[in-house]
CSV table of C-alpha atoms in Angstrom, one decimal:
chain,number,residue,atom,x,y,z
R,285,MET,CA,81.2,-31.2,57.8
R,286,VAL,CA,77.6,-30.8,58.5
R,287,VAL,CA,75.5,-32.6,55.8
R,288,VAL,CA,71.9,-31.5,55.7
R,289,THR,CA,69.4,-33.9,53.9
R,290,GLY,CA,66.5,-32.1,52.2
R,291,GLN,CA,63.1,-33.6,52.0
R,292,GLY,CA,62.0,-35.2,48.6
R,293,LYS,CA,58.8,-33.2,48.4
R,294,ALA,CA,57.8,-30.2,50.5
R,295,SER,CA,54.3,-30.4,52.0
R,296,ALA,CA,52.0,-27.4,51.2
R,297,THR,CA,50.1,-25.5,53.6
R,298,PRO,CA,46.6,-23.6,53.1
R,299,ASP,CA,48.6,-20.4,53.3
R,300,ASP,CA,50.9,-20.9,50.2
R,301,ALA,CA,49.3,-23.4,47.9
R,302,MET,CA,46.1,-24.2,46.2
R,303,SER,CA,44.0,-26.9,47.5
R,304,SER,CA,43.3,-29.8,45.4
R,305,SER,CA,39.6,-29.0,45.4
R,306,ASP,CA,40.3,-25.4,44.1
R,307,ALA,CA,42.5,-26.8,41.3
R,308,GLU,CA,39.8,-29.3,40.3
R,309,ASP,CA,37.2,-26.4,40.0
R,310,ASP,CA,39.5,-24.4,37.7
R,311,PHE,CA,40.1,-27.2,35.4
R,312,GLN,CA,36.5,-28.4,35.6
R,313,GLU,CA,35.1,-29.7,32.3
R,314,PRO,CA,31.7,-28.2,31.1
R,315,ALA,CA,28.7,-30.0,32.3
R,316,THR,CA,26.9,-32.1,29.7
R,317,PRO,CA,24.0,-29.9,28.3
R,318,THR,CA,20.4,-30.9,29.1
R,319,ALA,CA,18.0,-31.6,26.1
R,320,THR,CA,16.5,-28.6,26.4
R,321,GLN,CA,19.7,-26.8,26.3
R,322,ALA,CA,20.9,-28.6,23.4
R,323,GLY,CA,17.8,-27.8,21.5
R,324,GLN,CA,18.5,-24.1,21.9
R,325,ALA,CA,22.1,-24.2,21.3
R,326,LEU,CA,22.3,-26.5,18.3
R,327,PRO,CA,20.7,-25.7,15.1
R,328,LEU,CA,17.8,-27.6,13.9
R,329,LEU,CA,18.3,-30.0,11.1
R,330,PRO,CA,17.2,-28.8,7.6
R,331,GLN,CA,13.5,-29.9,7.2
R,332,GLN,CA,12.9,-32.5,4.6
R,333,PHE,CA,9.8,-32.1,2.3
R,334,PRO,CA,8.3,-34.9,0.1
R,335,GLU,CA,8.3,-34.6,-3.6
R,336,VAL,CA,4.5,-34.1,-3.5
R,337,VAL,CA,3.5,-31.6,-0.7
R,338,PRO,CA,0.1,-31.5,0.9
R,339,LEU,CA,-0.7,-27.8,1.9
R,340,ASN,CA,-3.1,-26.4,4.3
R,341,VAL,CA,-3.6,-22.7,3.4
R,342,GLY,CA,-5.8,-20.9,5.9
R,343,GLY,CA,-8.0,-24.1,6.0
R,344,MET,CA,-8.3,-24.6,2.0
R,345,PHE,CA,-6.4,-27.8,0.8
R,346,PHE,CA,-3.9,-27.9,-2.0
R,347,THR,CA,-1.5,-30.6,-3.4
R,348,THR,CA,1.5,-29.8,-5.5
R,349,ARG,CA,5.0,-30.5,-6.3
R,350,LEU,CA,7.8,-29.6,-4.2
R,351,SER,CA,9.6,-28.2,-7.4
R,352,THR,CA,6.6,-25.9,-8.2
R,353,LEU,CA,7.0,-24.1,-5.0
R,354,ARG,CA,10.7,-23.6,-5.6
R,355,ARG,CA,10.2,-22.8,-9.2
R,356,TYR,CA,11.2,-19.0,-8.5
R,357,GLU,CA,14.1,-19.1,-6.0
R,358,ASP,CA,13.6,-15.3,-5.0
R,359,THR,CA,10.1,-15.9,-3.8
R,360,MET,CA,8.8,-16.4,0.0
R,361,LEU,CA,7.5,-20.0,-1.2
R,362,ALA,CA,10.7,-20.9,-2.4
R,363,ALA,CA,12.4,-19.8,0.9
R,364,MET,CA,9.6,-21.4,3.0
R,365,PHE,CA,10.3,-24.8,1.4
R,366,SER,CA,14.0,-24.7,0.9
R,367,GLY,CA,14.5,-26.7,4.2
R,368,ARG,CA,16.0,-23.5,6.1
R,369,HIS,CA,12.7,-22.8,7.8
R,370,TYR,CA,10.3,-24.8,9.9
R,371,ILE,CA,6.8,-25.2,8.5
R,372,PRO,CA,4.3,-26.5,11.0
R,373,THR,CA,1.7,-29.0,10.1
R,374,ASP,CA,-1.8,-29.7,10.9
R,375,ALA,CA,-3.3,-32.7,12.4
R,376,GLU,CA,-3.4,-34.6,9.0
R,377,GLY,CA,0.2,-33.7,8.3
R,378,ARG,CA,-0.3,-31.1,5.8
R,379,TYR,CA,2.1,-28.3,5.8
R,380,PHE,CA,0.3,-25.0,7.2
R,381,ILE,CA,0.4,-21.5,5.7
R,382,ASP,CA,-1.5,-18.9,7.8
R,383,ARG,CA,-3.1,-17.1,4.9
R,384,ASP,CA,-6.3,-16.8,3.2
R,385,GLY,CA,-6.2,-19.6,0.6
R,386,THR,CA,-9.0,-18.1,-1.7
R,387,TYR,CA,-6.6,-17.1,-4.3
R,388,PHE,CA,-3.8,-19.5,-3.6
R,389,GLY,CA,-5.0,-21.7,-6.4
R,390,ASP,CA,-4.4,-19.0,-8.9
R,391,ILE,CA,-0.6,-18.7,-7.5
R,392,LEU,CA,-0.1,-22.2,-8.0
R,393,ASN,CA,-1.4,-22.3,-11.6
R,394,PHE,CA,1.0,-19.6,-12.4
R,395,LEU,CA,3.9,-21.5,-10.7
R,396,ARG,CA,2.7,-24.7,-12.8
R,397,SER,CA,2.0,-23.2,-16.0
R,398,GLY,CA,2.2,-19.5,-16.3
R,399,ASP,CA,-1.5,-19.2,-16.1
R,400,LEU,CA,-3.0,-15.8,-15.4
R,401,PRO,CA,-6.3,-15.3,-13.4
R,402,PRO,CA,-9.3,-13.7,-15.2
R,403,ARG,CA,-9.9,-10.3,-15.0
R,404,GLU,CA,-12.2,-10.1,-12.1
R,405,ARG,CA,-9.5,-11.7,-9.9
R,406,VAL,CA,-6.5,-9.7,-11.2
R,407,ARG,CA,-6.4,-7.2,-8.2
R,408,SER,CA,-6.8,-9.8,-5.6
R,409,VAL,CA,-4.3,-12.2,-7.1
R,410,TYR,CA,-1.9,-9.3,-7.3
R,411,LYS,CA,-2.3,-8.9,-3.5
R,412,GLU,CA,-1.3,-12.4,-3.0
R,413,ALA,CA,1.8,-12.2,-5.4
R,414,GLN,CA,3.1,-9.4,-3.4
R,415,TYR,CA,2.8,-11.3,0.0
R,416,TYR,CA,4.5,-14.2,-1.6
R,417,SER,CA,7.0,-11.9,-3.7
R,418,ILE,CA,6.4,-13.6,-6.8
R,419,GLY,CA,8.0,-10.8,-9.0
R,420,PRO,CA,7.3,-12.7,-12.5
R,421,LEU,CA,3.5,-13.0,-11.5
R,422,LEU,CA,3.5,-9.2,-10.6
R,423,ASP,CA,5.1,-8.1,-13.8
R,424,ASN,CA,2.6,-10.3,-15.8
R,425,LEU,CA,-0.4,-8.9,-13.7
R,426,GLU,CA,0.8,-5.2,-14.1
R,427,ASP,CA,0.7,-5.6,-18.0
R,428,ILE,CA,-3.0,-6.5,-18.2
R,429,GLN,CA,-6.3,-4.7,-17.3
R,430,PRO,CA,-7.4,-3.5,-14.9
R,431,LEU,CA,-3.9,-2.9,-13.5
R,432,LYS,CA,-2.4,-1.5,-16.6
R,433,GLY,CA,-5.2,1.1,-16.8
R,434,GLU,CA,-4.7,1.9,-13.0
R,435,LYS,CA,-0.9,2.8,-13.8
R,436,VAL,CA,-2.0,5.2,-16.4
R,437,ARG,CA,-4.6,6.8,-14.0
R,438,GLN,CA,-2.1,7.0,-11.3
R,439,ALA,CA,0.3,8.9,-13.8
R,440,PHE,CA,-2.4,11.6,-14.2
R,441,LEU,CA,-3.4,11.7,-10.4
R,442,GLY,CA,0.5,12.3,-9.9
R,443,LEU,CA,0.1,15.6,-11.5
R,444,MET,CA,-2.7,16.7,-9.0
R,445,PRO,CA,-1.2,18.4,-6.0
R,446,TYR,CA,-2.5,16.8,-2.7
R,447,TYR,CA,-5.0,14.5,-4.4
R,448,LYS,CA,-5.0,12.2,-1.6
R,449,ASP,CA,-5.3,14.8,1.2
R,450,HIS,CA,-8.3,16.5,-0.6
R,451,LEU,CA,-9.9,13.2,-0.9
R,452,GLU,CA,-9.6,12.4,2.9
R,453,ARG,CA,-11.0,15.8,3.4
R,454,ILE,CA,-14.1,15.1,1.7
R,455,ILE,CA,-14.7,12.1,3.7
R,456,GLU,CA,-14.1,13.8,6.9
R,457,ILE,CA,-16.3,16.9,6.1
R,458,ALA,CA,-19.0,14.7,5.0
R,459,LYS,CA,-18.9,12.4,7.9
R,460,LEU,CA,-18.9,15.2,10.5
R,461,ARG,CA,-22.1,16.9,8.8
R,462,ALA,CA,-23.8,13.7,8.7
R,463,MET,CA,-23.1,13.0,12.4
R,464,GLN,CA,-24.0,16.7,13.4
R,465,ARG,CA,-27.3,16.3,11.6
R,466,LYS,CA,-28.1,12.7,12.3
R,467,ALA,CA,-28.7,12.3,8.6
R,468,ARG,CA,-28.3,9.5,6.2
R,469,PHE,CA,-26.3,11.7,3.7
R,470,ALA,CA,-24.3,14.9,3.6
R,471,LYS,CA,-23.5,17.6,1.1
R,472,LEU,CA,-20.6,19.7,0.4
R,473,LYS,CA,-19.1,22.1,-2.3
R,474,VAL,CA,-16.2,21.0,-4.5
R,475,CYS,CA,-14.2,23.0,-7.0
R,476,VAL,CA,-12.7,21.4,-9.9
R,477,PHE,CA,-10.9,23.3,-12.3
R,478,LYS,CA,-8.2,22.4,-14.9
R,479,GLU,CA,-7.0,26.0,-15.8
R,480,GLU,CA,-5.9,28.6,-13.3
R,481,MET,CA,-6.7,31.6,-15.4
R,482,PRO,CA,-10.5,32.7,-14.8
R,483,ILE,CA,-12.8,32.6,-18.0
R,484,THR,CA,-15.1,35.5,-18.7
R,485,PRO,CA,-16.9,34.5,-22.0
R,486,TYR,CA,-18.2,38.3,-22.2
R,487,GLU,CA,-14.9,40.1,-22.1
R,488,CYS,CA,-11.8,39.9,-24.6
R,489,PRO,CA,-8.9,38.6,-22.9
R,490,HIS,CA,-7.0,41.5,-21.2
R,491,PHE,CA,-4.5,39.2,-19.4
R,492,ASN,CA,-2.3,36.3,-20.8
R,493,SER,CA,-3.8,32.9,-20.6
R,494,LEU,CA,-2.0,30.0,-19.4
R,495,ARG,CA,-0.5,29.3,-22.6
R,496,PHE,CA,1.8,32.5,-22.2
R,497,GLU,CA,3.8,33.6,-19.5
R,498,ARG,CA,2.2,36.1,-16.9
R,499,SER,CA,4.0,38.5,-14.9
R,500,GLU,CA,4.1,38.3,-11.0
R,501,SER,CA,1.8,41.2,-10.6
R,502,GLU,CA,-0.6,39.8,-13.2
R,503,ALA,CA,-0.8,36.7,-11.6
R,504,LYS,CA,-1.5,38.1,-8.1
R,505,LEU,CA,-4.6,40.0,-9.4
R,506,PHE,CA,-6.2,36.4,-9.8
R,507,GLU,CA,-5.1,34.8,-6.7
R,508,HIS,CA,-8.1,33.9,-4.4
R,509,HIS,CA,-9.8,30.9,-2.9
R,510,CYS,CA,-13.1,29.8,-4.0
R,511,GLU,CA,-15.7,29.5,-1.2
R,512,VAL,CA,-16.0,25.8,-1.3
R,513,ASP,CA,-15.0,22.9,1.1
R,514,VAL,CA,-12.2,21.3,-1.2
R,515,SER,CA,-10.7,22.5,-4.3
R,516,PHE,CA,-8.8,20.3,-6.9
R,517,GLY,CA,-6.6,21.8,-9.6
R,518,PRO,CA,-5.0,23.3,-11.7
R,519,TRP,CA,-3.2,20.5,-13.6
R,520,GLU,CA,-1.7,20.3,-17.2
R,521,ALA,CA,-2.7,17.3,-18.9
R,522,VAL,CA,-5.0,16.0,-21.6
R,523,ALA,CA,-7.3,14.4,-19.0
R,524,ASP,CA,-10.2,17.0,-18.2
R,525,VAL,CA,-12.4,17.9,-15.3
R,526,TYR,CA,-14.8,15.0,-15.9
R,527,ASP,CA,-12.0,12.7,-15.8
R,528,LEU,CA,-10.9,14.0,-12.4
R,529,LEU,CA,-14.5,13.8,-11.2
R,530,HIS,CA,-14.6,10.1,-12.3
R,531,CYS,CA,-11.3,9.5,-10.3
R,532,ILE,CA,-12.9,11.0,-7.2
R,533,VAL,CA,-16.0,8.9,-7.4
R,534,SER,CA,-14.2,5.7,-8.2
R,535,ASP,CA,-11.7,6.5,-5.3
R,536,LEU,CA,-14.6,6.9,-2.8
R,537,ALA,CA,-16.5,3.7,-4.2
R,538,ALA,CA,-13.3,1.7,-3.4
R,539,ARG,CA,-13.7,2.8,0.2
R,540,GLY,CA,-17.3,1.9,0.3
R,541,ILE,CA,-18.6,5.4,0.0
R,542,ALA,CA,-21.3,6.1,-2.3
R,543,ALA,CA,-20.9,9.8,-3.8
R,544,ASP,CA,-23.1,11.6,-6.4
R,545,HIS,CA,-22.3,15.0,-7.8
R,546,GLN,CA,-23.7,17.7,-10.1
R,547,CYS,CA,-22.6,21.2,-11.4
R,548,ILE,CA,-24.6,23.8,-9.6
R,549,GLY,CA,-22.8,26.7,-11.0
R,550,VAL,CA,-19.4,28.8,-11.0
R,551,CYS,CA,-17.5,30.5,-8.4
R,552,ASP,CA,-18.3,34.1,-9.9
R,553,LYS,CA,-16.1,35.7,-7.5
R,554,HIS,CA,-15.0,39.3,-8.6
R,555,LEU,CA,-11.3,39.5,-9.2
R,556,VAL,CA,-10.3,42.7,-11.1
R,557,ASN,CA,-12.2,45.2,-13.4
R,558,HIS,CA,-14.6,43.0,-15.3
R,559,TYR,CA,-13.0,39.7,-14.6
R,560,TYR,CA,-14.6,37.1,-12.3
R,561,CYS,CA,-13.6,33.6,-11.5
R,562,LYS,CA,-15.5,31.0,-13.4
R,563,ARG,CA,-14.2,27.8,-11.9
R,564,PRO,CA,-17.0,25.2,-11.9
R,565,ILE,CA,-18.5,24.0,-8.6
R,566,TYR,CA,-19.9,20.8,-8.0
R,567,GLU,CA,-22.1,19.8,-5.2
R,568,PHE,CA,-21.2,16.4,-3.9
R,569,LYS,CA,-23.7,14.1,-2.0
R,570,ILE,CA,-22.0,11.3,0.3
R,571,THR,CA,-24.6,8.6,1.2
R,572,TRP,CA,-23.6,6.7,4.5
R,573,TRP,CA,-26.0,4.0,4.5
């Protein structure tokens, strides 16, 4: 009998086995991250704020309690000082908010005790309250003048088709004419009429007025465009022509444009039979400087 003694451990060759260095590469532990990598990978710790918070809002300094900034949880200020976001500080250690601080005192006064600003600052504080998303302050400001009146005015202007487009057209025409003539002011004609039906005081009404239904054939008899630059109307509301003229002048003034107007007559365009268009025509004078 021939007995063959086997080796206890076969030696591996490069062709049929993995080298020790390759095995180490496959099971190599991750390298320890550098400080920069750790800062990018690991979340920042929540920022801690003192109970009394010094603030630098656009170069203006304020001091308030942390609880005041967090009074309404759904606001931007509450989110900023919740600890979830990093707030930079200035050289003196004040927390910096990159925003004009002119009306920030009014914001703090409302958060502290519910105080509202005087009327002359309502619009500006409203804009800041929108930025900081302070819903309770927005609601309070909308219920006082001048914002309450503005809501009523906008409801009226909502009945006016293409009001904003017509306002832009007035500005563009006036600017173009002033530049062409190298003039300080420009004039243009604007028609403002509340009722679509033309008025002929020397004739008895032959067709139905706006208070009654008119047939399609009757309506077409009066379809025309007055020879003006811009035309506003018609609309159905208690507010009259002078109310709309006031809106036009006010909205132009809000954009820094001075406008005067005067009635220079009526359209007087012949329509049918003895009927003529009697829509009033206003001359607007836009002064640029």
